[in-house]
Amino acid sequence: MDKRLTVSASPHARSSETTTGIMLDVIISLLPAAVVSVIYFGIRTLAVIATTVISCVLFEFLSRKIMKRSNTLGDLSAIVTGLILSFNLPATIPLWMAVIGSFIAIVIVKQMFGGIGQNFVNPAITARIILMSSFPLAMSTWTQPLVTSTGDPVTTASPLAMLAGITKEKNIAAAMSQAGLPTLKEMIFGLRGGCLGEVCAIALLIGFAYLLIRRVINPIIPLTFIGTVAVFMLIAGKGNLHFVAYEILSGGLLLGAIFMATDYTTSPINNKGKVIFGIGCGLITSVIRVFGTLPEGVSFSIILMNILVPHIERLTTPKPFGSVKEKKEKKGEAV
Amino acid sequence: MSKIVDGVLTAVGKSRGGISVNHNKNTAELPVERMPIPERVVLPMSQHIGAPCTPTVKVGDIVDAGQVIGDSDKFVSAPIHATVSGKVVSVGEVYLANGMISTAVTIESDGEMRYSPDIKPPEVNSRADLIKAVRDSGLVGLGGAGFPSHVKLNFPEDKGVDTLIINAAECEPYITVDYRECIEHPQDILNGIYSIQKYFKFKQVIIAAEDNKPAAFKVLDEISRADDNDDNAVKLMTLRSRYPQGAEKMMILSATGRKVPPGKLPADVGCVVMNVGSVAFIGRYLSTGRPLISRSITVDGTAVATPKNVRVPIGTNIQDIIDFCGGYKEEPKKIIFGGPMMGIALSSTNAPICKQNNAILAFKDNKYLFKKERDCIRCGRCVEVCPMGLMPTLIERFAKAKDVDRLNRIGINVCMECGSCAYSCPSGRPLVQYMRLAKQVVREEAKK
């Protein structure tokens, strides 16, 4: 008998879930926001998205090749990074800047640390932060959605810029009505200035629901992140719920909390760790928004918490089955 | 009055993690068939956890079925009996399915299946007699681990052990022999329980099965109503079908709410867990005196022509059993001893069935058997499903770095290698292999 049998360690059954499948789900969850962005900001948006996706894939392929590592395009993670990076850019960004963003995300942040699963900060967010500090003007020129009839984009201020400093006012409601903010309905549908993927709350929430139904992400981080911002803003806004709603719908909070803070690689694995991570992101975001000179703090909050992940993980390592808490015997000893 | 009181109970304790697997209990309704006596049997001296036996026969000896052919003076061991009558043709080393080398006695059958005249029901008048009888029977845990059963029962009387759990969970996919035992031999199971209860007087005896086997409970319930034993400590308990429900620690937690601490035994939390097949065997042994010389196994898998439950003499060649089930309908890519989750992949079918083997599964190639291995994406699924509260992804990393300190802190030694982590890993990482590596790293450090 000469049969070739495979011998391997147990288990001999595997679930049908694959890395590629998970990444495909993330891509699908990002599509509603992508479609909305093209409708809102015009066909040029498609060029921005295509540029980041294609350049991310290319950089991934080339850096793996040059570093003599296996080709990992099949896991689709480069496409996810490209999509999310484009979501973090204004629709008017020069395309060569978008390519620089892709280079930072894929080559410097991801592949130079070993590729998928090894980077310690979120690639797209790091790229956004570096682009913002390098090209502040291009990175903060917002166009008004659906207003392209004259051929030239109409620029507008972002709602966060309008909200800046408002907590110092005595009468927040009055200050808000004078600030020239879009209506709440416009905020929900995303008819406001902002990065191309972050504006439409409805599209982002559809993506969120899809990720939850497909069990790709755990809701803990988005909920604690947004919840913390809500509580903080409720206090900072002296109980003005209108203000809280604007803060949640403004800037990149939903995009960041749903799609970037939940990045597997750069967030804690344990549920307890996820709670700490989410609250930390929420606090830093709020502090930057209320007290900082920058209008937006989502990117910085996530990147700061990314760096803390190993320590959060160490704090929240679960106790193995059946182990009892060790009594602190050293208590009585001299310090 | 009903002996099985309170109807069917539901689980007391809730376990964490686990996975839902396809049950694939294709053979559940197939009665156990008896396989013809094979031409020869190979009986390894190590078919259990503990000290291997030493052969007590030599080449040329004529042996009867049921005659002791190997024994050990160590306590944690179980004697080996001839499983057919015939002539000893060789005593030498063989490879076992797990890659270990063991001394084995090969007997050529005379086809008569003549039982040894010494076989008679054992005389049991005390707890010690019962433990001795169980040892003499050669019984080891039939659920897969192969731990000698008399050792389990041999705990100090003042230890406070109050619960006997009869494990009929059979949470591994495909395997149905325990289920068949409940359907076909419920009286043996109850007899086994009653004889153990007579001397051990456990406060409660819980027969626990997963909720996908209601027919087994119906049979047990009916038969217990019909007999006249008045031990009303016996209870039935249904557990949710979630792998690895049948693992000893999970079983104890589900049935009693107690958690066995790391490095401790079930008896330390007042429990003894026995496989339902083992208990039924005790029931039969006490009335007939016939030792453990045959067992039921499930033969199934996508490559097997006619899946069956078969009763075979221990030591029967695996290939003979597969041939009895019509051979292969497609070329097998992987053949497993035991269930798909914890079984051992065989390199050859030229190996004997041992006491603790409960299944032979042969699979053709398919996408769930092999998954492309990619880098860990830290998705956390392995942590979510680990019933022991471990973090397999970190253990893999610490094992590679030989970080013994952190491995110990994370509690690697409570890992029972159930395979839930590797099953659910989307990146197809061989996590159980890394768990084993981690344990070895810790062991080697301890030796220094």
mmCIF file of C-alpha atoms in Angstrom, chain A residues 1 3-20 22-23 64 70-75 114-118 214-218 264-271 274 309-310 313-314 316-324, chain B residues 249-250 253 259-262 319 328 332-336 340-349 368-371 374-381 383 387-391 393 406 410-411 414 419 422-430 432-433 436:
data_model
loop_
_atom_site.group_PDB
_atom_site.id
_atom_site.type_symbol
_atom_site.label_atom_id
_atom_site.label_comp_id
_atom_site.label_asym_id
_atom_site.label_seq_id
_atom_site.Cartn_x
_atom_site.Cartn_y
_atom_site.Cartn_z
ATOM 1 C CA MET A 1 0.000 0.000 0.000
ATOM 2 C CA LYS A 3 -0.947 5.924 0.008
ATOM 3 C CA ARG A 4 0.301 9.350 0.859
ATOM 4 C CA LEU A 5 -1.371 10.429 4.039
ATOM 5 C CA THR A 6 -0.972 13.852 5.548
ATOM 6 C CA VAL A 7 0.199 13.891 9.130
ATOM 7 C CA SER A 8 -0.307 17.111 11.057
ATOM 8 C CA ALA A 9 -1.142 18.301 14.528
ATOM 9 C CA SER A 10 -4.791 18.369 15.563
ATOM 10 C CA PRO A 11 -7.361 19.785 15.005
ATOM 11 C CA HIS A 12 -8.211 18.276 11.656
ATOM 12 C CA ALA A 13 -11.160 20.560 11.091
ATOM 13 C CA ARG A 14 -11.032 24.266 10.447
ATOM 14 C CA SER A 15 -13.640 26.972 10.405
ATOM 15 C CA SER A 16 -14.524 28.495 7.058
ATOM 16 C CA GLU A 17 -13.328 31.939 8.142
ATOM 17 C CA THR A 18 -10.193 33.231 6.464
ATOM 18 C CA THR A 19 -8.130 36.400 6.681
ATOM 19 C CA THR A 20 -9.090 37.149 3.087
ATOM 20 C CA ILE A 22 -12.489 39.090 6.888
ATOM 21 C CA MET A 23 -10.727 41.735 4.801
ATOM 22 C CA ARG A 64 7.516 42.372 -0.041
ATOM 23 C CA SER A 70 6.157 36.088 0.476
ATOM 24 C CA ASN A 71 3.555 37.859 -1.595
ATOM 25 C CA THR A 72 0.686 38.862 0.674
ATOM 26 C CA LEU A 73 -1.612 40.634 -1.759
ATOM 27 C CA GLY A 74 -4.047 37.737 -1.432
ATOM 28 C CA ASP A 75 -5.048 38.737 2.086
ATOM 29 C CA GLY A 114 6.967 42.908 9.349
ATOM 30 C CA GLY A 115 3.716 43.244 7.464
ATOM 31 C CA ILE A 116 0.176 42.345 8.406
ATOM 32 C CA GLY A 117 -0.365 41.928 12.129
ATOM 33 C CA GLN A 118 2.998 43.404 13.088
ATOM 34 C CA ARG A 214 -20.714 39.386 10.061
ATOM 35 C CA ARG A 215 -19.044 39.277 13.482
ATOM 36 C CA VAL A 216 -15.938 40.881 12.067
ATOM 37 C CA ILE A 217 -15.581 43.419 14.852
ATOM 38 C CA ASN A 218 -16.647 43.600 18.449
ATOM 39 C CA TYR A 264 -7.223 44.088 15.032
ATOM 40 C CA THR A 265 -3.505 44.608 14.917
ATOM 41 C CA THR A 266 -3.398 47.859 16.827
ATOM 42 C CA SER A 267 -6.123 47.344 19.416
ATOM 43 C CA PRO A 268 -6.219 45.082 22.492
ATOM 44 C CA ILE A 269 -7.449 41.519 22.096
ATOM 45 C CA ASN A 270 -9.331 41.172 25.373
ATOM 46 C CA ASN A 271 -12.692 42.752 26.012
ATOM 47 C CA LYS A 274 -10.972 47.061 24.490
ATOM 48 C CA VAL A 309 -1.760 48.513 23.519
ATOM 49 C CA PRO A 310 1.024 46.199 24.773
ATOM 50 C CA GLU A 313 -2.769 43.892 27.160
ATOM 51 C CA ARG A 314 -0.397 43.114 30.003
ATOM 52 C CA THR A 316 -5.807 42.733 31.152
ATOM 53 C CA THR A 317 -4.378 39.255 30.556
ATOM 54 C CA PRO A 318 -7.121 36.898 31.759
ATOM 55 C CA LYS A 319 -6.540 34.484 34.610
ATOM 56 C CA PRO A 320 -6.355 30.885 33.393
ATOM 57 C CA PHE A 321 -9.290 28.566 34.137
ATOM 58 C CA GLY A 322 -9.794 27.756 37.785
ATOM 59 C CA SER A 323 -6.955 29.834 39.148
ATOM 60 C CA VAL A 324 -7.719 31.694 42.335
ATOM 61 C CA LYS B 249 -12.937 20.269 33.379
ATOM 62 C CA MET B 250 -15.756 21.651 31.229
ATOM 63 C CA LEU B 253 -18.027 23.046 35.573
ATOM 64 C CA LYS B 259 -13.727 24.737 38.666
ATOM 65 C CA VAL B 260 -10.722 22.453 38.879
ATOM 66 C CA PRO B 261 -7.730 24.689 39.703
ATOM 67 C CA PRO B 262 -4.604 24.451 37.536
ATOM 68 C CA GLN B 319 -6.817 -1.413 7.580
ATOM 69 C CA TYR B 328 -12.454 3.743 0.541
ATOM 70 C CA PRO B 332 -8.055 9.352 1.629
ATOM 71 C CA LYS B 333 -5.840 12.354 2.244
ATOM 72 C CA LYS B 334 -5.908 12.150 5.992
ATOM 73 C CA ILE B 335 -6.802 9.326 8.347
ATOM 74 C CA ILE B 336 -7.490 10.163 11.958
ATOM 75 C CA PRO B 340 -11.310 15.540 14.109
ATOM 76 C CA MET B 341 -10.651 18.014 16.922
ATOM 77 C CA MET B 342 -8.206 16.077 19.082
ATOM 78 C CA GLY B 343 -7.475 12.923 17.116
ATOM 79 C CA ILE B 344 -4.096 11.829 15.836
ATOM 80 C CA ALA B 345 -3.359 11.846 12.107
ATOM 81 C CA LEU B 346 -2.010 8.466 11.059
ATOM 82 C CA SER B 347 0.921 7.974 8.730
ATOM 83 C CA SER B 348 -0.115 4.412 8.057
ATOM 84 C CA THR B 349 -3.174 2.248 8.605
ATOM 85 C CA TYR B 368 -11.594 22.594 5.813
ATOM 86 C CA LEU B 369 -8.916 19.996 6.337
ATOM 87 C CA PHE B 370 -6.189 22.365 5.301
ATOM 88 C CA LYS B 371 -6.181 26.128 5.436
ATOM 89 C CA ARG B 374 -0.906 33.326 6.974
ATOM 90 C CA ASP B 375 0.497 35.732 9.529
ATOM 91 C CA CYS B 376 -1.477 36.359 12.707
ATOM 92 C CA ILE B 377 -3.697 39.418 12.371
ATOM 93 C CA ARG B 378 -4.453 39.551 16.110
ATOM 94 C CA CYS B 379 -8.163 39.194 15.476
ATOM 95 C CA GLY B 380 -8.554 37.625 18.920
ATOM 96 C CA ARG B 381 -10.780 34.731 17.882
ATOM 97 C CA VAL B 383 -8.739 34.172 22.835
ATOM 98 C CA PRO B 387 -12.363 27.536 27.227
ATOM 99 C CA MET B 388 -9.384 27.820 29.566
ATOM 100 C CA GLY B 389 -9.070 31.598 29.395
ATOM 101 C CA LEU B 390 -5.713 31.558 27.645
ATOM 102 C CA MET B 391 -4.347 33.802 24.926
ATOM 103 C CA THR B 393 -1.769 34.141 19.973
ATOM 104 C CA ARG B 406 5.491 34.897 30.636
ATOM 105 C CA ILE B 410 -0.258 33.215 31.235
ATOM 106 C CA GLY B 411 -0.917 29.671 32.490
ATOM 107 C CA VAL B 414 -3.946 24.442 31.806
ATOM 108 C CA GLY B 419 -8.025 22.743 19.310
ATOM 109 C CA ALA B 422 -6.652 26.540 15.780
ATOM 110 C CA TYR B 423 -10.132 25.658 14.522
ATOM 111 C CA SER B 424 -11.272 29.254 14.589
ATOM 112 C CA CYS B 425 -8.034 30.908 13.448
ATOM 113 C CA PRO B 426 -8.778 32.679 10.142
ATOM 114 C CA SER B 427 -5.075 32.698 9.355
ATOM 115 C CA GLY B 428 -4.863 28.912 9.602
ATOM 116 C CA ARG B 429 -2.102 28.963 12.203
ATOM 117 C CA PRO B 430 -1.199 25.594 13.779
ATOM 118 C CA VAL B 432 -2.153 23.533 19.036
ATOM 119 C CA GLN B 433 1.311 22.738 17.777
ATOM 120 C CA ARG B 436 2.663 21.895 22.692
#
